[in-house]
Amino acid sequence: MLHLPNNLRILIGGAVLALILTGIAVYFQSRTDTLPADGEIRNADKPLAVEGIESEIKDGIHEPTGFIADEGLDLVIAHCTACHSAKLVTQNRADREGWKKMIRWMQDTQNLWELGAQEAAILDYLSANYAPVSRGRRPPLTGIEWYELKD
Ligand code: HEC
């Protein structure tokens, strides 16, 4: 070990310690700064601002979210993409009552805020564009070339 005066050792030790602590602080800061990937919970506590969505609509689809462009799109983007990906919405189908139940469930358990006067418009949008699809039975087979069974 070098022969340094004690006060110099303390000074160097302190500087090294400060450097390490700064490094740790910067590391954790950068971790909290990175935005979660699409689909992760963002824990928003209020609607998001929606600007310029008209220019993002192509062939009837709002490209960044995949939502169908229709009356109420701005409300749905603002309220329904704050916590999770729009995909969670667009991959679901329900009638008006079913959508209302999902909204109530999120309000009761997931901190979704009151939608107030906008709820009716949001339900209109969801039940019109993401209504249940009735698939029915598998359609009959057509265009099959049958072959003779040989014995
Ligand atoms: C405050 C946060 C928050 C907001 C805002 C929010 N949700 Fe959710 N939602 C959640 C959470 C949390 C889940 C559960 C996610 C999971 O299971 O991974 C969820 C799940 C869902 C699901 C899936 C339900 C299921 O049965 O699988 C749908 C559909 C949905 N949300 C639609 C919406 C719609 C429509 C809106 C806008 C009116 C909305 N969400 C706004 C928090 C929110």
mmCIF file of C-alpha atoms and ligand atoms in Angstrom:
data_model
loop_
_atom_site.group_PDB
_atom_site.id
_atom_site.type_symbol
_atom_site.label_atom_id
_atom_site.label_comp_id
_atom_site.label_asym_id
_atom_site.label_seq_id
_atom_site.Cartn_x
_atom_site.Cartn_y
_atom_site.Cartn_z
ATOM 1 C CA MET A 1 0.000 0.000 0.000
ATOM 2 C CA LEU A 2 1.247 3.471 -0.831
ATOM 3 C CA HIS A 3 2.265 5.682 2.019
ATOM 4 C CA LEU A 4 -0.293 8.387 1.809
ATOM 5 C CA PRO A 5 -1.307 10.749 4.528
ATOM 6 C CA ASN A 6 -4.503 9.640 6.260
ATOM 7 C CA ASN A 7 -6.571 12.625 5.226
ATOM 8 C CA LEU A 8 -5.670 11.982 1.571
ATOM 9 C CA ARG A 9 -6.779 8.351 1.897
ATOM 10 C CA ILE A 10 -10.109 9.448 3.320
ATOM 11 C CA LEU A 11 -10.488 11.919 0.460
ATOM 12 C CA ILE A 12 -9.774 9.285 -2.209
ATOM 13 C CA GLY A 13 -12.019 6.746 -0.464
ATOM 14 C CA GLY A 14 -14.835 9.276 -0.329
ATOM 15 C CA ALA A 15 -14.445 10.131 -4.009
ATOM 16 C CA VAL A 16 -14.543 6.466 -5.035
ATOM 17 C CA LEU A 17 -17.628 5.848 -2.884
ATOM 18 C CA ALA A 18 -19.385 8.894 -4.367
ATOM 19 C CA LEU A 19 -18.608 7.645 -7.869
ATOM 20 C CA ILE A 20 -20.079 4.207 -7.134
ATOM 21 C CA LEU A 21 -23.234 5.667 -5.596
ATOM 22 C CA THR A 22 -23.690 8.008 -8.565
ATOM 23 C CA GLY A 23 -23.359 5.030 -10.898
ATOM 24 C CA ILE A 24 -26.034 3.097 -9.021
ATOM 25 C CA ALA A 25 -28.349 6.120 -9.011
ATOM 26 C CA VAL A 26 -27.888 6.706 -12.758
ATOM 27 C CA TYR A 27 -28.562 3.020 -13.446
ATOM 28 C CA PHE A 28 -31.878 2.980 -11.595
ATOM 29 C CA GLN A 29 -32.896 6.338 -13.040
ATOM 30 C CA SER A 30 -32.377 5.054 -16.584
ATOM 31 C CA ARG A 31 -34.405 1.955 -15.763
ATOM 32 C CA THR A 32 -37.413 3.975 -14.635
ATOM 33 C CA ASP A 33 -37.039 6.329 -17.612
ATOM 34 C CA THR A 34 -37.414 3.639 -20.255
ATOM 35 C CA LEU A 35 -40.995 3.307 -21.387
ATOM 36 C CA PRO A 36 -42.582 -0.120 -21.159
ATOM 37 C CA ALA A 37 -43.124 -1.940 -24.414
ATOM 38 C CA ASP A 38 -46.483 -1.793 -26.128
ATOM 39 C CA GLY A 39 -48.902 -3.984 -24.253
ATOM 40 C CA GLU A 40 -47.398 -3.513 -20.841
ATOM 41 C CA ILE A 41 -49.289 -1.733 -18.139
ATOM 42 C CA ARG A 42 -48.448 1.945 -18.073
ATOM 43 C CA ASN A 43 -50.457 2.880 -14.981
ATOM 44 C CA ALA A 44 -51.808 6.084 -16.364
ATOM 45 C CA ASP A 45 -54.259 7.838 -14.098
ATOM 46 C CA LYS A 46 -55.940 10.099 -16.621
ATOM 47 C CA PRO A 47 -56.907 10.108 -20.312
ATOM 48 C CA LEU A 48 -54.102 10.609 -22.802
ATOM 49 C CA ALA A 49 -53.944 13.594 -25.100
ATOM 50 C CA VAL A 50 -55.077 12.804 -28.624
ATOM 51 C CA GLU A 51 -53.839 15.050 -31.391
ATOM 52 C CA GLY A 52 -53.552 14.700 -35.129
ATOM 53 C CA ILE A 53 -55.190 11.295 -35.370
ATOM 54 C CA GLU A 54 -56.849 12.169 -38.697
ATOM 55 C CA SER A 55 -53.493 12.037 -40.477
ATOM 56 C CA GLU A 56 -52.790 8.605 -39.011
ATOM 57 C CA ILE A 57 -55.871 6.964 -40.510
ATOM 58 C CA LYS A 58 -55.249 4.798 -43.547
ATOM 59 C CA ASP A 59 -57.851 2.608 -45.257
ATOM 60 C CA GLY A 60 -60.248 3.105 -42.367
ATOM 61 C CA ILE A 61 -57.752 2.013 -39.741
ATOM 62 C CA HIS A 62 -55.949 4.195 -37.231
ATOM 63 C CA GLU A 63 -52.492 2.823 -37.932
ATOM 64 C CA PRO A 64 -50.672 3.364 -34.618
ATOM 65 C CA THR A 65 -53.383 1.524 -32.654
ATOM 66 C CA GLY A 66 -55.158 -0.636 -35.228
ATOM 67 C CA PHE A 67 -58.535 0.777 -34.177
ATOM 68 C CA ILE A 68 -61.257 1.059 -36.804
ATOM 69 C CA ALA A 69 -61.771 4.710 -37.712
ATOM 70 C CA ASP A 70 -65.268 5.683 -36.651
ATOM 71 C CA GLU A 71 -67.165 8.145 -34.495
ATOM 72 C CA GLY A 72 -65.615 8.074 -31.008
ATOM 73 C CA LEU A 73 -62.168 6.931 -32.128
ATOM 74 C CA ASP A 74 -60.488 9.822 -30.318
ATOM 75 C CA LEU A 75 -62.225 8.940 -27.044
ATOM 76 C CA VAL A 76 -61.284 5.292 -27.309
ATOM 77 C CA ILE A 77 -57.647 6.117 -28.058
ATOM 78 C CA ALA A 78 -57.546 8.524 -25.130
ATOM 79 C CA HIS A 79 -59.221 6.275 -22.590
ATOM 80 C CA CYS A 80 -58.477 2.769 -23.729
ATOM 81 C CA THR A 81 -54.793 2.808 -24.627
ATOM 82 C CA ALA A 82 -53.550 4.427 -21.438
ATOM 83 C CA CYS A 83 -52.935 1.205 -19.527
ATOM 84 C CA HIS A 84 -52.617 -1.485 -22.130
ATOM 85 C CA SER A 85 -52.161 -2.044 -25.807
ATOM 86 C CA ALA A 86 -55.060 -1.323 -28.140
ATOM 87 C CA LYS A 87 -54.773 -4.971 -29.185
ATOM 88 C CA LEU A 88 -56.343 -6.037 -25.926
ATOM 89 C CA VAL A 89 -59.401 -4.070 -27.021
ATOM 90 C CA THR A 90 -59.427 -4.986 -30.721
ATOM 91 C CA GLN A 91 -59.030 -8.700 -30.125
ATOM 92 C CA ASN A 92 -62.159 -8.736 -27.987
ATOM 93 C CA ARG A 93 -65.740 -8.872 -29.200
ATOM 94 C CA ALA A 94 -68.845 -8.074 -27.198
ATOM 95 C CA ASP A 95 -72.228 -6.439 -27.410
ATOM 96 C CA ARG A 96 -72.895 -3.151 -25.640
ATOM 97 C CA GLU A 97 -73.733 -4.899 -22.370
ATOM 98 C CA GLY A 98 -70.568 -6.981 -22.559
ATOM 99 C CA TRP A 99 -68.369 -3.935 -23.160
ATOM 100 C CA LYS A 100 -70.057 -2.176 -20.274
ATOM 101 C CA LYS A 101 -69.247 -5.132 -18.027
ATOM 102 C CA MET A 102 -65.569 -5.051 -19.047
ATOM 103 C CA ILE A 103 -65.433 -1.330 -18.321
ATOM 104 C CA ARG A 104 -67.074 -1.854 -14.909
ATOM 105 C CA TRP A 105 -64.621 -4.667 -14.161
ATOM 106 C CA MET A 106 -61.677 -2.397 -14.956
ATOM 107 C CA GLN A 107 -63.205 0.385 -12.877
ATOM 108 C CA ASP A 108 -63.769 -1.954 -9.940
ATOM 109 C CA THR A 109 -60.439 -3.745 -10.030
ATOM 110 C CA GLN A 110 -57.940 -1.946 -12.300
ATOM 111 C CA ASN A 111 -58.339 1.732 -11.370
ATOM 112 C CA LEU A 112 -60.041 2.710 -14.587
ATOM 113 C CA TRP A 113 -61.490 6.171 -14.012
ATOM 114 C CA GLU A 114 -65.126 7.222 -14.431
ATOM 115 C CA LEU A 115 -65.853 7.799 -18.113
ATOM 116 C CA GLY A 116 -68.769 10.108 -17.305
ATOM 117 C CA ALA A 117 -70.623 11.588 -20.235
ATOM 118 C CA GLN A 118 -68.150 10.010 -22.666
ATOM 119 C CA GLU A 119 -69.064 6.469 -21.679
ATOM 120 C CA ALA A 120 -72.093 6.332 -23.976
ATOM 121 C CA ALA A 121 -70.031 7.376 -27.008
ATOM 122 C CA ILE A 122 -67.316 4.860 -26.125
ATOM 123 C CA LEU A 123 -69.899 2.077 -25.795
ATOM 124 C CA ASP A 124 -71.434 3.118 -29.120
ATOM 125 C CA TYR A 125 -68.037 2.865 -30.780
ATOM 126 C CA LEU A 126 -67.107 -0.473 -29.219
ATOM 127 C CA SER A 127 -70.433 -2.212 -29.747
ATOM 128 C CA ALA A 128 -70.640 -1.007 -33.354
ATOM 129 C CA ASN A 129 -67.083 -1.896 -34.374
ATOM 130 C CA TYR A 130 -66.205 -4.782 -32.080
ATOM 131 C CA ALA A 131 -69.479 -6.658 -31.912
ATOM 132 C CA PRO A 132 -69.584 -10.439 -31.583
ATOM 133 C CA VAL A 133 -69.059 -12.204 -34.888
ATOM 134 C CA SER A 134 -71.234 -15.244 -35.400
ATOM 135 C CA ARG A 135 -69.172 -17.765 -37.275
ATOM 136 C CA GLY A 136 -71.754 -20.522 -37.419
ATOM 137 C CA ARG A 137 -70.789 -23.956 -38.623
ATOM 138 C CA ARG A 138 -67.862 -24.760 -40.824
ATOM 139 C CA PRO A 139 -68.977 -24.124 -44.400
ATOM 140 C CA PRO A 140 -69.559 -27.237 -46.518
ATOM 141 C CA LEU A 141 -66.536 -28.509 -48.419
ATOM 142 C CA THR A 142 -66.451 -27.646 -52.105
ATOM 143 C CA GLY A 143 -64.246 -28.445 -55.060
ATOM 144 C CA ILE A 144 -63.002 -31.771 -53.769
ATOM 145 C CA GLU A 145 -61.714 -34.359 -56.151
ATOM 146 C CA TRP A 146 -62.872 -37.674 -54.801
ATOM 147 C CA TYR A 147 -60.922 -40.731 -55.681
ATOM 148 C CA GLU A 148 -62.063 -44.326 -56.126
ATOM 149 C CA LEU A 149 -61.305 -46.725 -53.313
ATOM 150 C CA LYS A 150 -59.587 -49.812 -54.607
ATOM 151 C CA ASP A 151 -59.826 -53.198 -52.966
HETATM 152 C C1 HEC B 1 -56.532 2.348 -15.641
HETATM 153 C C2 HEC B 1 -56.031 1.361 -16.545
HETATM 154 C C3 HEC B 1 -56.931 0.883 -17.665
HETATM 155 C C4 HEC B 1 -57.596 1.628 -18.587
HETATM 156 C C5 HEC B 1 -57.579 3.123 -18.738
HETATM 157 C C6 HEC B 1 -58.310 0.704 -19.439
HETATM 158 N N1 HEC B 1 -58.050 -0.572 -19.049
HETATM 159 FE FE1 HEC B 1 -58.654 -2.257 -19.998
HETATM 160 N N2 HEC B 1 -57.630 -3.371 -18.666
HETATM 161 C C7 HEC B 1 -56.818 -2.896 -17.658
HETATM 162 C C8 HEC B 1 -56.114 -4.004 -17.046
HETATM 163 C C9 HEC B 1 -55.112 -3.876 -15.909
HETATM 164 C C10 HEC B 1 -56.524 -5.151 -17.733
HETATM 165 C C11 HEC B 1 -56.053 -6.586 -17.497
HETATM 166 C C12 HEC B 1 -54.810 -6.764 -18.345
HETATM 167 C C13 HEC B 1 -54.334 -8.170 -18.357
HETATM 168 O O1 HEC B 1 -55.073 -9.061 -17.949
HETATM 169 O O2 HEC B 1 -53.209 -8.339 -18.804
HETATM 170 C C14 HEC B 1 -57.460 -4.735 -18.743
HETATM 171 C C15 HEC B 1 -58.082 -5.596 -19.630
HETATM 172 C C16 HEC B 1 -58.890 -5.208 -20.667
HETATM 173 C C17 HEC B 1 -59.537 -6.117 -21.599
HETATM 174 C C18 HEC B 1 -59.407 -7.628 -21.613
HETATM 175 C C19 HEC B 1 -60.489 -8.170 -20.748
HETATM 176 C C20 HEC B 1 -60.508 -9.672 -20.775
HETATM 177 O O3 HEC B 1 -61.527 -10.208 -20.359
HETATM 178 O O4 HEC B 1 -59.527 -10.275 -21.186
HETATM 179 C C21 HEC B 1 -60.280 -5.368 -22.448
HETATM 180 C C22 HEC B 1 -61.149 -5.845 -23.591
HETATM 181 C C23 HEC B 1 -60.092 -3.982 -22.050
HETATM 182 N N3 HEC B 1 -59.238 -3.932 -20.978
HETATM 183 C C24 HEC B 1 -60.713 -2.918 -22.681
HETATM 184 C C25 HEC B 1 -60.557 -1.608 -22.292
HETATM 185 C C26 HEC B 1 -61.308 -0.516 -22.863
HETATM 186 C C27 HEC B 1 -62.371 -0.647 -23.935
HETATM 187 C C28 HEC B 1 -60.878 0.608 -22.239
HETATM 188 C C29 HEC B 1 -61.370 2.033 -22.459
HETATM 189 C C30 HEC B 1 -62.715 2.295 -22.061
HETATM 190 C C31 HEC B 1 -59.852 0.222 -21.271
HETATM 191 N N4 HEC B 1 -59.695 -1.131 -21.331
HETATM 192 C C32 HEC B 1 -59.150 1.110 -20.458
HETATM 193 C C33 HEC B 1 -56.672 -1.587 -17.294
HETATM 194 C C34 HEC B 1 -57.202 -0.519 -17.972
#
